[in-house]
Every structure is written in structure tokens, then in C-alpha cells.
Short mmCIF file of C-alpha atoms in Angstrom, two decimals:
data_model
loop_
_atom_site.label_atom_id
_atom_site.label_comp_id
_atom_site.label_asym_id
_atom_site.label_seq_id
_atom_site.Cartn_x
_atom_site.Cartn_y
_atom_site.Cartn_z
CA UNK A 1 77.65 56.21 88.09
CA UNK A 2 76.65 58.60 90.84
CA UNK A 3 78.90 59.04 93.92
CA UNK A 4 77.60 60.16 96.90
CA UNK A 5 79.09 63.22 98.26
CA UNK A 6 80.04 61.63 101.50
CA UNK A 7 81.80 58.35 99.29
CA UNK A 8 83.70 61.14 97.27
CA UNK A 9 84.99 62.68 100.10
CA UNK A 10 86.05 59.51 101.74
CA UNK A 11 88.25 58.85 98.97
CA UNK A 12 89.65 62.36 98.92
CA UNK A 13 90.52 61.88 102.94
CA UNK A 14 92.00 58.35 102.03
CA UNK A 15 94.23 59.98 99.56
CA UNK A 16 95.12 62.91 101.46
CA UNK A 17 96.08 61.38 104.99
CA UNK A 18 98.85 59.33 102.98
CA UNK A 19 100.22 62.60 101.96
CA UNK A 20 102.37 64.78 104.70
CA UNK A 21 100.02 66.63 107.01
CA UNK A 22 100.29 68.91 109.55
CA UNK A 23 100.34 67.93 113.70
CA UNK A 24 96.84 65.97 114.21
CA UNK A 25 94.11 67.78 116.18
CA UNK A 26 92.89 64.40 117.74
CA UNK A 27 96.34 63.39 118.77
CA UNK A 28 96.26 66.88 121.22
CA UNK A 29 92.86 66.36 122.14
CA UNK A 30 92.84 67.30 126.00
CA UNK A 31 89.59 65.67 126.86
CA UNK A 32 85.84 65.64 126.77
CA UNK A 33 85.65 67.91 129.66
CA UNK A 34 88.81 69.63 129.36
CA UNK A 35 88.59 71.07 126.23
CA UNK A 36 84.52 71.92 126.38
CA UNK A 37 83.21 75.58 126.22
CA UNK A 38 79.63 76.76 127.01
CA UNK A 39 78.46 80.14 125.95
CA UNK A 40 75.58 82.39 126.08
CA UNK A 41 74.71 85.00 123.42
CA UNK A 42 72.46 87.81 124.60
CA UNK A 43 70.74 89.44 121.52
CA UNK A 44 68.63 92.16 121.67
CA UNK A 45 66.84 93.25 118.26
CA UNK A 46 64.62 95.75 116.38
CA UNK A 47 63.11 95.64 113.00
CA UNK A 48 61.57 98.31 110.89
CA UNK A 49 60.34 98.25 107.43
CA UNK A 50 58.50 100.91 106.31
CA UNK A 51 56.50 100.63 102.96
CA UNK A 52 55.78 103.17 100.91
CA UNK A 53 52.89 101.41 98.77
CA UNK A 54 50.25 100.95 101.15
CA UNK A 55 51.29 98.00 102.14
CA UNK A 56 51.42 96.83 106.03
CA UNK A 57 54.56 97.85 107.72
CA UNK A 58 56.45 95.09 109.55
CA UNK A 59 57.48 95.91 113.20
CA UNK A 60 59.05 94.00 115.70
CA UNK A 61 61.27 93.77 118.73
CA UNK A 62 62.67 90.99 120.51
CA UNK A 63 65.12 89.22 123.08
CA UNK A 64 67.10 86.55 122.03
CA UNK A 65 69.10 84.32 124.12
CA UNK A 66 71.28 81.68 122.25
CA UNK A 67 73.08 79.37 124.23
CA UNK A 68 75.53 76.73 122.59
CA UNK A 69 77.99 73.67 124.23
CA UNK A 70 80.77 72.57 122.61
CA UNK A 71 82.45 69.22 124.14
CA UNK A 72 86.13 68.60 123.56
CA UNK A 73 87.02 64.82 122.04
CA UNK A 74 87.73 62.01 124.15
CA UNK A 75 91.31 60.71 123.98
CA UNK A 76 92.77 57.96 121.26
CA UNK A 77 92.93 57.04 118.06
CA UNK A 78 88.94 58.15 117.42
CA UNK A 79 87.98 60.82 119.43
CA UNK A 80 83.78 60.96 120.64
CA UNK A 81 82.30 64.53 121.48
CA UNK A 82 78.39 66.11 121.48
CA UNK A 83 77.68 69.86 120.56
CA UNK A 84 73.95 71.28 121.64
CA UNK A 85 72.24 74.66 121.70
CA UNK A 86 69.17 75.98 123.09
CA UNK A 87 67.29 79.00 121.43
CA UNK A 88 64.69 81.15 123.27
CA UNK A 89 62.88 84.30 121.62
CA UNK A 90 60.89 86.60 123.52
CA UNK A 91 58.69 89.40 121.95
CA UNK A 92 59.21 92.55 123.68
CA UNK A 93 56.89 94.50 120.86
CA UNK A 94 54.64 93.69 117.63
CA UNK A 95 51.23 93.06 116.48
CA UNK A 96 48.81 91.66 114.20
CA UNK A 97 49.16 93.18 110.76
CA UNK A 98 52.92 93.93 111.27
CA UNK A 99 54.95 90.85 112.61
CA UNK A 100 57.69 89.96 111.13
CA UNK A 101 57.68 86.20 110.46
CA UNK A 102 61.23 85.55 110.62
CA UNK A 103 61.53 87.28 113.87
CA UNK A 104 58.30 85.64 115.39
CA UNK A 105 56.06 82.79 114.05
CA UNK A 106 52.42 83.97 113.65
CA UNK A 107 49.23 82.22 115.64
CA UNK A 108 46.31 81.05 113.60
CA UNK A 109 44.47 84.24 114.43
CA UNK A 110 47.21 86.45 112.72
CA UNK A 111 48.76 87.79 116.12
CA UNK A 112 52.54 86.76 116.47
CA UNK A 113 53.52 84.28 119.16
CA UNK A 114 54.79 85.70 122.49
CA UNK A 115 57.82 83.49 122.62
CA UNK A 116 59.31 80.35 120.93
CA UNK A 117 62.03 77.94 121.95
CA UNK A 118 63.90 75.33 119.95
CA UNK A 119 66.55 72.60 121.35
CA UNK A 120 68.98 70.80 119.53
CA UNK A 121 72.15 68.29 119.86
CA UNK A 122 74.71 66.70 117.50
CA UNK A 123 76.94 63.85 118.08
CA UNK A 124 80.75 64.06 116.66
CA UNK A 125 83.82 62.00 115.78
CA UNK A 126 87.39 62.65 115.19
CA UNK A 127 89.88 60.96 113.65
CA UNK A 128 93.19 62.68 112.71
CA UNK A 129 92.07 66.09 111.57
CA UNK A 130 88.55 64.82 110.26
CA UNK A 131 85.46 65.62 112.21
CA UNK A 132 82.38 63.57 111.41
CA UNK A 133 79.01 65.50 112.69
CA UNK A 134 75.95 64.20 112.77
CA UNK A 135 72.31 65.99 114.30
CA UNK A 136 71.34 69.53 114.28
CA UNK A 137 73.98 71.95 113.33
CA UNK A 138 74.77 75.35 111.92
CA UNK A 139 76.41 74.47 108.52
CA UNK A 140 78.21 77.97 106.96
CA UNK A 141 79.08 76.60 103.64
CA UNK A 142 78.62 78.86 99.98
CA UNK A 143 75.96 76.19 99.05
CA UNK A 144 74.59 75.61 102.66
CA UNK A 145 74.98 78.42 104.74
CA UNK A 146 72.89 79.09 108.01
CA UNK A 147 71.08 82.59 108.20
CA UNK A 148 71.57 84.37 111.43
CA UNK A 149 70.60 87.48 110.39
CA UNK A 150 67.39 88.05 113.15
CA UNK A 151 66.77 87.32 116.11
CA UNK A 152 67.52 83.98 116.11
CA UNK A 153 69.40 81.41 113.86
CA UNK A 154 68.33 79.13 111.31
CA UNK A 155 69.58 75.30 112.34
CA UNK A 156 69.73 72.21 110.11
CA UNK A 157 69.46 68.73 110.52
CA UNK A 158 72.17 66.10 109.16
CA UNK A 159 75.85 64.71 108.68
CA UNK A 160 78.38 67.22 107.88
CA UNK A 161 82.06 65.54 107.40
CA UNK A 162 84.60 68.00 107.63
CA UNK A 163 88.39 67.14 106.97
CA UNK A 164 91.65 69.46 107.03
CA UNK A 165 94.43 66.74 106.69
CA UNK A 166 96.55 69.00 104.17
CA UNK A 167 97.39 72.21 105.52
CA UNK A 168 95.02 74.90 104.04
CA UNK A 169 93.05 72.37 102.31
CA UNK A 170 89.41 71.98 103.65
CA UNK A 171 87.23 69.77 102.84
CA UNK A 172 83.20 69.35 103.16
CA UNK A 173 80.39 66.60 102.28
CA UNK A 174 77.32 66.11 103.71
CA UNK A 175 73.65 65.12 103.45
CA UNK A 176 70.73 67.17 105.54
CA UNK A 177 67.16 66.09 105.71
CA UNK A 178 65.86 69.00 108.13
CA UNK A 179 65.50 72.75 107.65
CA UNK A 180 64.37 74.72 110.85
CA UNK A 181 63.92 78.28 109.81
CA UNK A 182 64.37 81.67 111.67
CA UNK A 183 60.95 82.47 113.80
CA UNK A 184 59.75 79.24 113.57
CA UNK A 185 60.39 76.35 116.08
CA UNK A 186 59.27 73.60 114.06
CA UNK A 187 62.08 70.71 113.27
CA UNK A 188 61.39 71.19 109.67
CA UNK A 189 57.82 73.18 108.69
CA UNK A 190 59.65 73.31 104.87
CA UNK A 191 59.87 69.68 104.82
CA UNK A 192 62.87 69.54 103.35
CA UNK A 193 63.22 66.42 101.38
CA UNK A 194 67.28 66.15 101.39
CA UNK A 195 70.05 68.38 100.01
CA UNK A 196 73.30 67.16 99.53
CA UNK A 197 76.85 69.21 99.79
CA UNK A 198 80.21 68.18 98.66
CA UNK A 199 83.33 70.70 98.09
CA UNK A 200 86.16 72.37 99.71
CA UNK A 201 88.62 75.32 99.88
CA UNK A 202 92.17 75.67 99.22
CA UNK A 203 94.50 78.28 100.84
CA UNK A 204 97.45 78.90 98.61
CA UNK A 205 99.13 81.60 100.20
CA UNK A 206 98.18 84.22 102.72
CA UNK A 207 97.21 86.02 99.44
CA UNK A 208 95.11 83.66 97.33
CA UNK A 209 92.41 81.41 98.21
CA UNK A 210 89.97 79.28 95.87
CA UNK A 211 86.55 77.35 96.59
CA UNK A 212 84.64 74.85 94.87
CA UNK A 213 80.96 73.69 96.09
CA UNK A 214 78.34 71.49 94.56
CA UNK A 215 74.85 70.90 96.59
CA UNK A 216 72.00 68.69 95.07
CA UNK A 217 68.41 69.90 96.76
CA UNK A 218 65.90 67.57 95.85
CA UNK A 219 63.27 68.37 93.99
CA UNK A 220 64.30 72.00 93.59
CA UNK A 221 67.71 72.52 92.18
CA UNK A 222 71.56 71.56 91.63
CA UNK A 223 73.67 74.23 92.20
CA UNK A 224 77.50 75.05 91.55
CA UNK A 225 80.01 77.67 93.18
CA UNK A 226 83.73 78.85 92.81
CA UNK A 227 85.50 81.84 94.30
CA UNK A 228 88.79 82.93 93.96
CA UNK A 229 90.12 85.62 96.31
CA UNK A 230 93.10 87.43 95.63
CA UNK A 231 95.32 90.31 97.73
CA UNK A 232 97.66 92.40 96.21
CA UNK A 233 99.53 94.08 99.27
CA UNK A 234 101.22 97.42 98.29
CA UNK A 235 102.54 97.49 101.97
CA UNK A 236 101.56 97.47 105.19
CA UNK A 237 99.05 100.00 104.98
CA UNK A 238 97.86 99.50 101.36
CA UNK A 239 96.21 96.38 99.40
CA UNK A 240 94.13 95.93 96.55
CA UNK A 241 91.73 92.91 97.02
CA UNK A 242 89.67 90.96 94.27
CA UNK A 243 87.04 88.72 94.85
CA UNK A 244 85.25 86.48 92.09
CA UNK A 245 82.05 84.60 92.85
CA UNK A 246 79.72 82.56 90.57
CA UNK A 247 76.83 80.08 90.88
CA UNK A 248 75.65 78.23 88.15
CA UNK A 249 72.02 76.63 89.10
CA UNK A 250 69.99 73.64 87.09
CA UNK A 251 66.66 73.71 88.35
CA UNK A 252 64.57 70.50 88.38
CA UNK A 253 61.46 70.68 86.21
CA UNK A 254 58.42 71.67 88.17
CA UNK A 255 60.87 73.15 90.67
CA UNK A 256 59.06 76.25 93.00
CA UNK A 257 62.31 78.04 93.15
CA UNK A 258 62.53 78.33 89.76
CA UNK A 259 58.97 79.65 89.49
CA UNK A 260 59.44 81.85 92.28
CA UNK A 261 62.40 83.38 90.30
CA UNK A 262 60.31 84.19 86.76
CA UNK A 263 61.08 80.52 85.43
CA UNK A 264 58.47 78.59 83.79
CA UNK A 265 59.75 75.50 85.61
CA UNK A 266 60.62 73.66 82.60
CA UNK A 267 64.48 73.34 82.28
CA UNK A 268 65.18 76.59 83.83
CA UNK A 269 68.95 77.31 84.25
CA UNK A 270 70.73 80.66 85.94
CA UNK A 271 73.99 81.63 86.02
CA UNK A 272 75.06 84.65 88.51
CA UNK A 273 78.68 86.09 89.09
CA UNK A 274 80.07 89.12 90.76
CA UNK A 275 83.60 90.68 90.97
CA UNK A 276 84.56 93.00 93.79
CA UNK A 277 87.76 95.35 93.87
CA UNK A 278 88.42 96.22 96.97
CA UNK A 279 91.04 99.23 97.59
CA UNK A 280 92.33 99.55 101.03
CA UNK A 281 94.59 102.45 102.51
CA UNK A 282 95.15 102.67 106.56
CA UNK A 283 91.44 103.02 108.03
CA UNK A 284 90.06 103.66 104.68
CA UNK A 285 88.36 101.03 102.18
CA UNK A 286 87.11 101.91 98.68
CA UNK A 287 84.97 99.28 96.99
CA UNK A 288 83.58 98.71 93.01
CA UNK A 289 81.40 95.80 92.09
CA UNK A 290 79.58 94.60 89.35
CA UNK A 291 77.14 91.62 89.40
CA UNK A 292 75.18 89.94 86.34
CA UNK A 293 72.31 87.28 86.12
CA UNK A 294 71.96 85.55 82.77
CA UNK A 295 69.64 82.09 82.22
CA UNK A 296 65.60 81.48 82.42
CA UNK A 297 65.23 82.56 85.60
CA UNK A 298 66.84 84.26 88.94
CA UNK A 299 69.06 83.40 91.22
CA UNK A 300 67.38 81.04 94.07
CA UNK A 301 68.34 80.28 97.62
CA UNK A 302 66.82 79.41 101.25
CA UNK A 303 64.65 76.53 99.05
CA UNK A 304 66.27 73.89 101.52
CA UNK A 305 70.04 75.35 101.25
CA UNK A 306 69.83 78.37 103.81
CA UNK A 307 69.15 81.66 103.95
CA UNK A 308 72.72 83.17 103.81
CA UNK A 309 73.43 80.97 100.82
CA UNK A 310 74.35 84.04 98.57
CA UNK A 311 78.04 84.78 98.39
CA UNK A 312 77.98 87.62 95.83
CA UNK A 313 79.26 91.24 96.15
CA UNK A 314 75.84 93.17 95.63
CA UNK A 315 73.63 91.73 99.01
CA UNK A 316 72.15 93.88 101.57
CA UNK A 317 68.26 94.32 101.99
CA UNK A 318 68.19 93.47 98.30
CA UNK A 319 70.38 90.57 96.72
CA UNK A 320 69.99 91.75 92.90
CA UNK A 321 69.86 88.34 92.03
CA UNK A 322 66.36 88.74 89.92
CA UNK A 323 66.00 87.28 86.24
CA UNK A 324 68.48 89.06 83.56
CA UNK A 325 69.89 91.63 86.24
CA UNK A 326 72.71 93.45 85.79
CA UNK A 327 74.25 95.64 89.25
CA UNK A 328 76.79 98.10 90.19
CA UNK A 329 78.13 98.49 93.46
CA UNK A 330 79.68 101.85 95.19
CA UNK A 331 80.97 101.68 98.70
CA UNK A 332 82.97 102.76 101.38
CA UNK A 333 84.48 101.82 104.59
CA UNK A 334 85.96 103.55 107.74
CA UNK A 335 87.99 102.09 110.67
CA UNK A 336 87.57 104.59 113.53
CA UNK A 337 90.22 102.70 115.27
CA UNK A 338 93.05 104.93 113.72
CA UNK A 339 91.13 107.70 114.89
CA UNK A 340 91.53 107.05 118.40
CA UNK A 341 87.63 105.18 118.44
CA UNK A 342 88.93 101.41 118.21
CA UNK A 343 85.94 99.08 117.58
CA UNK A 344 83.88 101.55 115.70
CA UNK A 345 83.23 100.75 111.59
CA UNK A 346 80.91 102.51 109.28
CA UNK A 347 80.20 101.29 105.80
CA UNK A 348 78.23 103.16 103.07
CA UNK A 349 77.10 101.62 99.95
CA UNK A 350 75.02 102.24 96.56
CA UNK A 351 73.81 99.61 94.48
CA UNK A 352 71.98 99.83 91.31
CA UNK A 353 70.44 97.08 89.43
CA UNK A 354 68.80 97.46 85.92
CA UNK A 355 67.93 95.42 82.75
CA UNK A 356 65.51 93.23 84.98
CA UNK A 357 62.92 90.63 83.54
CA UNK A 358 60.14 91.08 85.90
CA UNK A 359 56.00 90.93 84.80
CA UNK A 360 56.72 91.51 81.26
CA UNK A 361 58.90 94.28 81.82
CA UNK A 362 62.44 93.69 80.17
CA UNK A 363 64.11 96.92 81.72
CA UNK A 364 63.25 97.13 85.42
CA UNK A 365 65.67 98.85 88.01
CA UNK A 366 66.20 98.96 91.52
CA UNK A 367 68.63 100.75 93.84
CA UNK A 368 69.71 100.43 97.57
CA UNK A 369 71.30 103.15 99.88
CA UNK A 370 72.83 100.75 102.72
CA UNK A 371 74.25 102.31 105.76
CA UNK A 372 75.80 100.42 108.69
CA UNK A 373 77.35 101.74 111.99
CA UNK A 374 78.80 99.16 114.45
CA UNK A 375 80.87 99.26 117.76
CA UNK A 376 82.28 96.96 119.69
CA UNK A 377 83.37 97.74 123.25
CA UNK A 378 87.52 96.58 123.48
CA UNK A 379 88.00 96.29 127.10
CA UNK A 380 86.51 96.66 130.93
CA UNK A 381 83.98 94.78 132.30
CA UNK A 382 81.49 95.19 128.81
CA UNK A 383 84.11 94.09 126.67
CA UNK A 384 82.79 92.47 123.70
CA UNK A 385 79.45 93.83 123.86
CA UNK A 386 78.32 95.14 120.31
CA UNK A 387 76.03 97.77 119.38
CA UNK A 388 75.02 97.73 115.22
CA UNK A 389 72.66 99.94 113.42
CA UNK A 390 72.17 99.66 109.81
CA UNK A 391 69.38 101.33 107.33
CA UNK A 392 68.45 100.78 103.66
CA UNK A 393 66.26 102.79 101.73
CA UNK A 394 65.10 100.82 98.67
CA UNK A 395 63.56 102.13 95.45
CA UNK A 396 62.22 99.97 92.83
CA UNK A 397 59.73 99.63 89.66
CA UNK A 398 56.39 98.44 90.56
CA UNK A 399 57.03 95.25 88.73
CA UNK A 400 60.46 94.54 90.49
CA UNK A 401 59.52 95.41 94.07
CA UNK A 402 57.59 97.84 96.83
CA UNK A 403 59.62 100.61 97.64
CA UNK A 404 60.44 100.82 101.32
CA UNK A 405 62.79 102.11 103.86
CA UNK A 406 64.46 99.61 106.72
CA UNK A 407 66.01 100.05 109.87
CA UNK A 408 67.83 96.78 111.84
CA UNK A 409 69.01 97.40 115.41
CA UNK A 410 71.21 94.97 117.25
CA UNK A 411 72.79 94.80 121.00
CA UNK A 412 74.74 91.81 121.65
CA UNK A 413 76.51 90.68 124.52
CA UNK A 414 78.24 87.25 124.54
CA UNK A 415 78.91 85.31 127.72
CA UNK A 416 81.44 82.85 128.63
CA UNK A 417 80.07 80.03 130.92
CA UNK A 418 82.73 77.66 130.60
#
């Protein structure tokens, strides 16, 4: 017997509302207009990927405008509301042969478009602490996560139910049939047939949380995800955190995702897991992580399930998610607030992957050195203005990937309109 995600969630919500719950969000609604908000994010982004093997470099610079509107809910037992967004990206510099398509789509002659725009909206209903939303939206779940790491965000079209009837427990279920990727104003250029998602996250205490999710991308794969996050505080200034993530993927026969990740398209499977240990002491944090792939193919994502659907430790420029790959990470984080510069942070990470099965090579390797500075203005007229500069130096065997150096620079300024 097959149970649809929305039906499964309906049963869970029915059981939940019969149990003691905390205050109802809907009962505290002030109104459609009274609880409404409108924001505009100004994002200036520069991207430079310098290839070292005679491949054309990718260099793009653009200005993005990301406007969002979220209404409140009408008062009553069931509240009604509307969310909407508008996106505009303007090319400041790029050219034929060096455009980066995740920023700007290309014309038929190979030149990047001068600008691109997109708009979307969704209607929403709320009963108690459960919200049903249908339309264009930005889902952020471990098995369906939109990508907002370039100029303009990815968006999806469909239905998502989010229920918080029990304190600490969030349940999600949905079905989406449209995928609008970054850099492309088309509503569904990849022709997503459907993706069903169901799962939840339970915060057991301030120091322990558990997650379990499932997704089914039609004609591509079925995916399961689990997470355990545990924090062990030693004092107000010291703590040790453990974060375990695992995905198990069963690829459909003939799946293009399986073939892209080294499978043969027939009965392919994959398991990828990571375990990270983070020791924090004052302004400093030290991280060690191990990540491992097993199965007939590597771990695939962004085949209808979003460009951020990789909740594992060793994901920077490279995701270290290739067939049979094993990788280790050592990283360090510094918060400069303790040294008189609040809002400034730094991270450096080194990751090395080995045992990669790629192109007939069974022990391929790749490695990455990652650096990132970020500063957020804390007060004054420019409060919340942020600057982020990240760099990756990546090297790999020939059958694994091209050697490159990458720079990404972002300046963002959020404006509250309503």
C-alpha cells in the first residue's frame, strides 16, 4: 500500500492535535496586514573560477535585487495569507566563453543575457500551528533544499505542509512539480515531473536534535536522510559538538543522476555519511570530520531536489561525494568579537578525498583548501550590511576533476520596507 506524503502528515497532525500542545500561532494572529512584512535584499556578487588545464575561465559579476513579501494570516479558526517574491539580476561584467551559467543564462550565440527576472507567489492557510502553502516558494529541507549561493535563488512550485503542533517537533510533507534554477528565469526548464517529500525534526533538548526525511524524485531516485546533532557543554565558553548525517539513495533504473555519478543506470545504490566533531573554546573552534561514500554510484543532488541538498560535513567547492570516495577535513573558525571586532569571522578548512572510482581509476584523489572572511556591520545607518570573501584552491587527479582556483565575493544589504 502506498501512502502519499500529505496523507501521512495528515494522520500525524491528527494525532498531534489530540496531545497537549503549546500556544496556537493562529490564535495569536493580528491580521493579514498587521503581521505583514516586505523586504528587499541588495546583493552584489562576483565569481571567478580560474581553471589550470586550458579550460576557459568563468568570470561573472552581477547585481541582484531580491524582493519578498509575506502577509500575516487573517484572524479566525483558519487563517489565510499570501507570500510573493520578485527577482532581478543585472549583468555588470561577463562575456562569451567566460560566463557562469548559475549567474546568467546564455543566448543562442553564447553570450550571457544582460538581465533576468522572475516573480512568484503562494497562497497559505494556517490552522492552529499547521501551515499549508501552495505556489512558488523556497523550501529548505535536507531532501529538498533550494540553492541561494550565487546571485539569485532557486525556487520550486508545489505544496508544502509544515506542522508544529507539539513543542520541539516539526513535521513536513509536500509535493512539488516545478524547479526554477539559479540563472534561468524559466519556470521549469529542467521539466521536473514531481518530487514528494516527508519527514520531521525533533529537538529533544537544547543539546540534542534528531531528523528523519524521505524524498522521491520521479524517474531519478528515492532518498532517505537522518541526522543526529549532540552538543556537550563543558562551561559557558567551552563545548564539544557532534554532527552525524547520512543519505541513502536508491536510483531508478535509467536514472540520469545515477549515470552522472558513475553508475550504470541499472539498480544503482549509494550511501554517504559524515561525522563532524567541533570543539569550541571562546572565540575559537576546531573541527575534524570524516565523510564516506559507498555503493554503485556517487551521491547525486540537484536533479529535481535542489542545489543545497547535501547536508554533509565536507561540502565546499567540492562536495567530496564521488563513487567510493573517503574524505577527511580539518578546519578552524575564529570569531573576532572577542578581540574587539564584532561581526567579523574567519574560517579555514582543508579537505582531502581518496579511494575515488573515476574513469577506470580506483584510487583517485582530490583536495581543497578553503578560506572565508565575513563581516557584518553591527550598528549605525549601514547596520546588517555584510561582506563575504571566499577562496578555494582545488587540485585533483585528471580523471576526477580539473585543477582550479576560485574566488566568490558578496556584498549584501537588507532593507525592511514594511
